[in-house]
Short mmCIF file of C-alpha atoms in Angstrom, two decimals:
data_model
loop_
_atom_site.label_atom_id
_atom_site.label_comp_id
_atom_site.label_asym_id
_atom_site.label_seq_id
_atom_site.Cartn_x
_atom_site.Cartn_y
_atom_site.Cartn_z
CA UNK E 856 -66.52 26.99 -100.40
CA UNK E 857 -68.26 26.13 -97.06
CA UNK E 858 -66.22 24.87 -93.89
CA UNK E 859 -67.62 21.23 -94.66
CA UNK E 860 -67.29 20.93 -98.33
CA UNK E 861 -64.68 19.23 -100.15
CA UNK E 862 -61.06 18.96 -98.88
CA UNK E 863 -62.12 20.74 -95.56
CA UNK E 864 -64.67 18.34 -94.86
CA UNK E 865 -62.74 15.47 -95.15
CA UNK E 866 -60.33 17.17 -92.80
CA UNK E 867 -62.76 18.13 -90.26
CA UNK E 868 -64.24 14.66 -90.36
CA UNK E 869 -60.63 13.29 -89.22
CA UNK E 870 -60.59 16.08 -86.56
CA UNK E 871 -63.51 14.90 -85.07
CA UNK E 872 -62.94 11.28 -85.31
CA UNK E 873 -59.98 11.53 -83.33
CA UNK E 874 -61.63 13.63 -80.60
CA UNK E 875 -64.56 11.56 -80.47
CA UNK E 876 -61.80 8.56 -80.11
CA UNK E 877 -59.93 10.39 -77.65
CA UNK E 878 -62.98 11.36 -75.48
CA UNK E 879 -64.05 7.13 -75.52
CA UNK E 880 -60.59 6.42 -74.48
CA UNK E 881 -60.44 9.10 -71.73
CA UNK E 882 -63.97 8.09 -70.41
CA UNK E 883 -62.91 4.23 -70.41
CA UNK E 884 -59.87 5.21 -68.05
CA UNK E 885 -61.96 5.97 -65.07
CA UNK E 886 -64.38 3.27 -63.27
CA UNK E 887 -67.54 3.32 -61.64
CA UNK E 888 -67.64 5.68 -58.68
CA UNK E 889 -64.19 7.25 -59.50
CA UNK E 890 -63.84 11.23 -59.43
CA UNK E 891 -61.29 13.40 -59.12
CA UNK E 892 -58.86 12.59 -56.31
CA UNK E 893 -59.58 8.95 -56.15
CA UNK E 894 -56.54 6.53 -56.06
CA UNK E 895 -56.13 4.16 -59.00
CA UNK E 896 -55.10 1.29 -56.78
CA UNK E 897 -56.25 -2.32 -56.37
CA UNK E 898 -57.03 -4.06 -53.18
CA UNK E 899 -56.01 -7.74 -51.95
CA UNK E 900 -59.03 -9.48 -50.98
CA UNK E 901 -58.68 -11.85 -48.50
CA UNK E 902 -57.79 -12.08 -44.42
CA UNK E 903 -55.40 -10.17 -42.61
CA UNK E 904 -53.41 -11.79 -39.40
CA UNK E 905 -51.55 -9.68 -36.63
CA UNK E 906 -49.48 -11.56 -34.38
CA UNK E 907 -47.95 -10.10 -30.95
CA UNK E 908 -44.33 -10.00 -29.80
CA UNK E 909 -42.98 -12.88 -28.15
CA UNK E 910 -46.21 -15.20 -28.95
CA UNK E 911 -43.73 -17.89 -30.12
CA UNK E 912 -45.48 -18.25 -33.59
CA UNK E 913 -43.34 -18.53 -36.84
CA UNK E 914 -45.94 -19.86 -39.23
CA UNK E 915 -49.68 -19.96 -39.34
CA UNK E 916 -52.31 -21.86 -41.99
CA UNK E 917 -55.62 -20.19 -42.48
CA UNK E 918 -59.04 -22.05 -43.42
CA UNK E 919 -61.68 -19.73 -44.25
CA UNK E 920 -65.14 -21.20 -44.96
CA UNK E 921 -68.34 -19.55 -46.75
CA UNK E 922 -70.93 -20.96 -48.48
CA UNK E 923 -70.28 -24.48 -47.78
CA UNK E 924 -66.91 -23.99 -49.26
CA UNK E 925 -63.28 -23.76 -47.67
CA UNK E 926 -60.35 -22.92 -48.70
CA UNK E 927 -56.74 -23.19 -46.77
CA UNK E 928 -53.72 -21.36 -47.36
CA UNK E 929 -50.57 -20.71 -45.59
CA UNK E 930 -50.37 -17.11 -44.04
CA UNK E 931 -46.89 -15.73 -44.88
CA UNK E 932 -45.88 -14.27 -41.64
CA UNK E 933 -43.40 -11.16 -41.94
CA UNK E 934 -42.12 -8.78 -39.22
CA UNK E 935 -44.74 -6.24 -38.24
CA UNK E 936 -43.89 -2.70 -38.76
CA UNK E 937 -46.08 0.41 -37.49
CA UNK E 938 -46.06 4.40 -38.09
CA UNK E 939 -43.30 5.71 -35.95
CA UNK E 940 -41.88 9.39 -35.38
CA UNK E 941 -43.58 11.92 -38.00
CA UNK E 942 -42.22 14.90 -39.59
CA UNK E 943 -43.45 17.82 -41.62
CA UNK E 944 -41.71 20.21 -43.67
CA UNK E 945 -43.34 22.79 -46.31
CA UNK E 946 -46.43 21.25 -46.28
CA UNK E 947 -45.06 17.42 -46.89
CA UNK E 948 -44.87 15.14 -43.95
CA UNK E 949 -43.40 11.45 -43.74
CA UNK E 950 -43.37 9.10 -41.26
CA UNK E 951 -40.70 6.23 -40.18
CA UNK E 952 -41.51 2.71 -40.18
CA UNK E 953 -40.53 0.90 -36.67
CA UNK E 954 -40.52 -2.62 -36.09
CA UNK E 955 -43.44 -3.91 -33.68
CA UNK E 956 -41.44 -7.10 -33.10
CA UNK E 957 -44.93 -9.02 -33.95
CA UNK E 958 -45.60 -10.90 -37.41
CA UNK E 959 -47.84 -9.46 -39.36
CA UNK E 960 -49.75 -11.89 -42.91
CA UNK E 961 -52.31 -11.67 -45.15
CA UNK E 962 -54.02 -14.56 -47.33
CA UNK E 963 -55.53 -13.87 -50.47
CA UNK E 964 -59.11 -15.49 -50.88
CA UNK E 965 -60.69 -14.77 -54.17
CA UNK E 966 -64.50 -14.65 -53.87
CA UNK E 967 -64.52 -13.55 -50.38
CA UNK E 968 -67.88 -12.52 -49.36
CA UNK E 969 -68.85 -9.12 -47.34
CA UNK E 970 -71.20 -11.38 -45.11
CA UNK E 971 -70.09 -13.90 -42.30
CA UNK E 972 -67.56 -16.47 -42.53
CA UNK E 973 -65.51 -19.26 -40.29
CA UNK E 974 -61.98 -18.99 -39.69
CA UNK E 975 -59.53 -21.41 -38.45
CA UNK E 976 -56.06 -21.02 -37.88
CA UNK E 977 -53.46 -23.26 -37.03
CA UNK E 978 -50.19 -22.06 -35.56
CA UNK E 979 -46.73 -24.19 -35.20
CA UNK E 980 -48.66 -26.59 -33.08
CA UNK E 981 -51.25 -27.63 -35.14
CA UNK E 982 -53.95 -26.68 -32.69
CA UNK E 983 -57.08 -25.28 -34.48
CA UNK E 984 -58.05 -21.76 -33.27
CA UNK E 985 -61.31 -20.85 -34.76
CA UNK E 986 -63.74 -17.78 -34.72
CA UNK E 987 -66.30 -15.97 -36.83
CA UNK E 988 -65.63 -12.65 -38.84
CA UNK E 989 -67.48 -10.36 -41.07
CA UNK E 990 -65.28 -9.23 -44.14
CA UNK E 991 -65.95 -5.32 -44.82
CA UNK E 992 -65.65 -3.54 -48.40
CA UNK E 993 -62.59 -1.63 -48.23
CA UNK E 994 -62.56 1.96 -49.86
CA UNK E 995 -58.90 3.07 -50.24
CA UNK E 996 -60.04 6.37 -51.59
CA UNK E 997 -63.05 6.83 -49.19
CA UNK E 998 -66.71 6.57 -49.78
CA UNK E 999 -66.91 8.64 -52.67
CA UNK E 1000 -64.31 6.20 -54.62
CA UNK E 1001 -66.25 3.35 -54.31
CA UNK E 1002 -65.67 -0.26 -52.65
CA UNK E 1003 -62.67 -1.99 -53.77
CA UNK E 1004 -63.08 -5.23 -52.41
CA UNK E 1005 -63.61 -7.01 -48.89
CA UNK E 1006 -61.21 -7.83 -46.07
CA UNK E 1007 -61.12 -9.26 -42.52
CA UNK E 1008 -58.41 -8.46 -40.18
CA UNK E 1009 -57.53 -10.77 -37.13
CA UNK E 1010 -55.50 -10.47 -33.97
CA UNK E 1011 -53.80 -13.30 -32.28
CA UNK E 1012 -54.48 -13.15 -28.28
CA UNK E 1013 -51.63 -14.14 -25.72
CA UNK E 1014 -53.21 -17.46 -25.68
CA UNK E 1015 -52.87 -17.90 -29.41
CA UNK E 1016 -56.97 -17.76 -29.56
CA UNK E 1017 -57.91 -15.45 -32.65
CA UNK E 1018 -60.56 -12.37 -32.36
CA UNK E 1019 -61.82 -9.88 -35.19
CA UNK E 1020 -60.05 -6.96 -34.95
#
């Protein structure tokens, strides 16, 4: 009996169908531009805000405008942290997070373009502080892994003025 005849053909075809199904599913798990070692993580699209210590700011509202459209959202300010002391043992390193005394926030802005936008931030006093910034594409795994979404980062100065980071 030839291998693809009769009962062997049915079993062989089932095996081939399973193999095709597995290959199709495996191919669907990766995204465009992903390669070995690329992280499977999402990236928030929007604008980050860093407030220095002793700025006297406890809340902020951010307005971003592009293409004739403006979006206003609160910036949830949280205690800021930075990487502190680093230790390494047997090829594994770790860093302690330490408080900066400042605040950090992020405003999600779906549809944010990677082109110039105008941002106005209002702090506790309600006064507007405006700047222009160009969000940049974030590449969480490096250029070989592709772009995940645009972000802009702003820093608050001593006079509460904002500037791109």
